[in-house]
Tab-separated table of C-alpha atoms in Angstrom:
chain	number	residue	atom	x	y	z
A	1	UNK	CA	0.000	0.000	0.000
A	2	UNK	CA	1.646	3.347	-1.331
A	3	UNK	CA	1.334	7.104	-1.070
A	4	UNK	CA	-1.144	7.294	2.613
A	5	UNK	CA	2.081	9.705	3.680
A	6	UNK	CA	0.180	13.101	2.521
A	7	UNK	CA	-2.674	11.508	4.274
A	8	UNK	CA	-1.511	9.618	7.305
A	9	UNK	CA	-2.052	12.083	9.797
A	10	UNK	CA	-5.887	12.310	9.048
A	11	UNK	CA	-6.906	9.065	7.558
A	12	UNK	CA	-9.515	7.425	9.764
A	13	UNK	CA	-10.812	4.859	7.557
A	14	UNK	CA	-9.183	2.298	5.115
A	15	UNK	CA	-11.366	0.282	3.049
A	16	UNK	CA	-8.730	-1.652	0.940
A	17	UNK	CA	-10.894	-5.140	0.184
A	18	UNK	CA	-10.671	-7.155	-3.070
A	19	UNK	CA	-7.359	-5.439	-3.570
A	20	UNK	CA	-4.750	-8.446	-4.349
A	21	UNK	CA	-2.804	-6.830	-1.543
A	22	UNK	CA	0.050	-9.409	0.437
A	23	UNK	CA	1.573	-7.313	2.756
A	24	UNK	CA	-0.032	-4.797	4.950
A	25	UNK	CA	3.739	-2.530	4.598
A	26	UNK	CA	2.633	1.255	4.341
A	27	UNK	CA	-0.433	1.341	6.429
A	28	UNK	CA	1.363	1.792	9.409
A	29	UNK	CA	1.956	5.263	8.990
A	30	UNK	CA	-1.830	6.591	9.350
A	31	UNK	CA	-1.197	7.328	13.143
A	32	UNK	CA	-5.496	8.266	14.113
A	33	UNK	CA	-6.729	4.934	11.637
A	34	UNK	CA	-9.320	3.610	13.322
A	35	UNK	CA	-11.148	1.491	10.552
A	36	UNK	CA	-9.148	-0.909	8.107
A	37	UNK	CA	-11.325	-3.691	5.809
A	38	UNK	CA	-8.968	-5.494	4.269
A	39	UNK	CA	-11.241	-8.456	3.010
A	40	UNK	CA	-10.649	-10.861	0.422
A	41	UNK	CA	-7.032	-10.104	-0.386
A	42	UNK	CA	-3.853	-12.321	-0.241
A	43	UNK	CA	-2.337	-11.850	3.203
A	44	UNK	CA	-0.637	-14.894	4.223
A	45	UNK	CA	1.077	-14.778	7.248
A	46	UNK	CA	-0.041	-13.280	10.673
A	47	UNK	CA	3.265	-11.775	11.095
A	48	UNK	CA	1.690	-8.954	8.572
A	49	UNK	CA	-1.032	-7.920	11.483
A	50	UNK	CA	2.174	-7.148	13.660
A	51	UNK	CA	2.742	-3.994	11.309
A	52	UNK	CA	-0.315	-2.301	12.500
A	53	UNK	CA	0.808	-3.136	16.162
A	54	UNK	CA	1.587	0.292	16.843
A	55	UNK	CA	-2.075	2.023	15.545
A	56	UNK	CA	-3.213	2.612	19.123
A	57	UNK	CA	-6.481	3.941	17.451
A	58	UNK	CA	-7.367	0.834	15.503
A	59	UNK	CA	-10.659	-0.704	16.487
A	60	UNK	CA	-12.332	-2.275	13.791
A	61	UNK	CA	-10.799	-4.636	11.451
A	62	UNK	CA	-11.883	-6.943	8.569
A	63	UNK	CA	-9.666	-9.787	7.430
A	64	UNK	CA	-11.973	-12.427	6.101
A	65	UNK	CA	-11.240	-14.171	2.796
A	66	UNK	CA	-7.629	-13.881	3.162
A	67	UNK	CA	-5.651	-16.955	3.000
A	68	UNK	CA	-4.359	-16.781	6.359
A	69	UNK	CA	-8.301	-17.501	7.888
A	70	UNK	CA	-7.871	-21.107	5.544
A	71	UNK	CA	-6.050	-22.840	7.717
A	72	UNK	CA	-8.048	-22.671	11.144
A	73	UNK	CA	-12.206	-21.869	11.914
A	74	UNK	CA	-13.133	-18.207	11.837
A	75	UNK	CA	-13.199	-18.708	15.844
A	76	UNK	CA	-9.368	-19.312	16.072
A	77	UNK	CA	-8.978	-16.667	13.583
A	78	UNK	CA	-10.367	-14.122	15.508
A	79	UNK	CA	-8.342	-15.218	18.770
A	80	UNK	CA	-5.268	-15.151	16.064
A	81	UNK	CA	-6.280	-11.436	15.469
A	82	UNK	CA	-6.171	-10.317	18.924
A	83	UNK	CA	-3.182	-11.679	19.358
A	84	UNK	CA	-1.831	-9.668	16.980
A	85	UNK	CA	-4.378	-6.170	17.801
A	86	UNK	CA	-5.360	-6.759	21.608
A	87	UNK	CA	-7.058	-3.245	21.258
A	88	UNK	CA	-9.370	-4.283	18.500
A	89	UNK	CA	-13.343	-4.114	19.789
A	90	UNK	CA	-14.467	-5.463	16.216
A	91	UNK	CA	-13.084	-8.171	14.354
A	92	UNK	CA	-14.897	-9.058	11.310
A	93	UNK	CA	-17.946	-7.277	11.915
A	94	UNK	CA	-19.141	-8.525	15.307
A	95	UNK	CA	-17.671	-7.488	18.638
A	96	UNK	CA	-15.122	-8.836	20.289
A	97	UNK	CA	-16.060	-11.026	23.187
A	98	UNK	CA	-14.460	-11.146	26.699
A	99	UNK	CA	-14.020	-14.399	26.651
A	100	UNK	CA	-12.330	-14.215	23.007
A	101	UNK	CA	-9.839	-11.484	25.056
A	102	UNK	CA	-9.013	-13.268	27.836
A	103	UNK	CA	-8.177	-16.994	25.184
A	104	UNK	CA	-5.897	-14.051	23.101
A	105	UNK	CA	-4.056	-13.010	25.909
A	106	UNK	CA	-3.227	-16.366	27.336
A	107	UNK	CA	-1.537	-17.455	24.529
A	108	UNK	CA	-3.475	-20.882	23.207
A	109	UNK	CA	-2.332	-21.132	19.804
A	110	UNK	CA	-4.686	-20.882	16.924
């Protein structure tokens, strides 16, 4: 993702699905994003969620239909995702759960 610089500082929103986009390098720099849909694209490894670790505003994120949700049920993805974001609230368009917190931040493995 290329040229948010002139933006980053305002961007809120990101609505990037059905993009063919592998990497998640660039986003990183829109400091107040709260809102990123990145559905149906190509990310493949859960290492890329660790480049929005430091968007303390992001709440809201949507990473279904990328390959790395194949592998496991959309359950374990979501704990997968927190692991990742703990400050997420919504994950795929429904809240996250307590419960779904407290599994992310003991560590079980998705």
């Amino acid at each position: 993702v290329e040229k948010l610089e002139d933006i980053s500082g305002t961007l809120e929103e990101l609505w990037l699905s059905y993009n063919q986009i592998s990497s998640l390098d660039g986003i990183a720099c829109c400091s107040n994003l709260t809102t990123l849909y990145m559905s149906n694209n190509l990310i493949k490894n859960w290492a890329e969620l660790d480049k929005l670790s430091g968007l303390a505003n992001l709440r809201d994120v949507l990473f279904i239909g990328n390959p790395i949700y194949d592998e496991h049920p959309k359950e374990l993805c979501r704990i997968e995702v927190l692991k990742h974001l703990p400050n997420l609230q919504k994950i795929d368009g429904d809240m996250v759960k307590p419960a779904e917190r407290e599994l992310a931040l003991g560590g079980a493995d998705a």
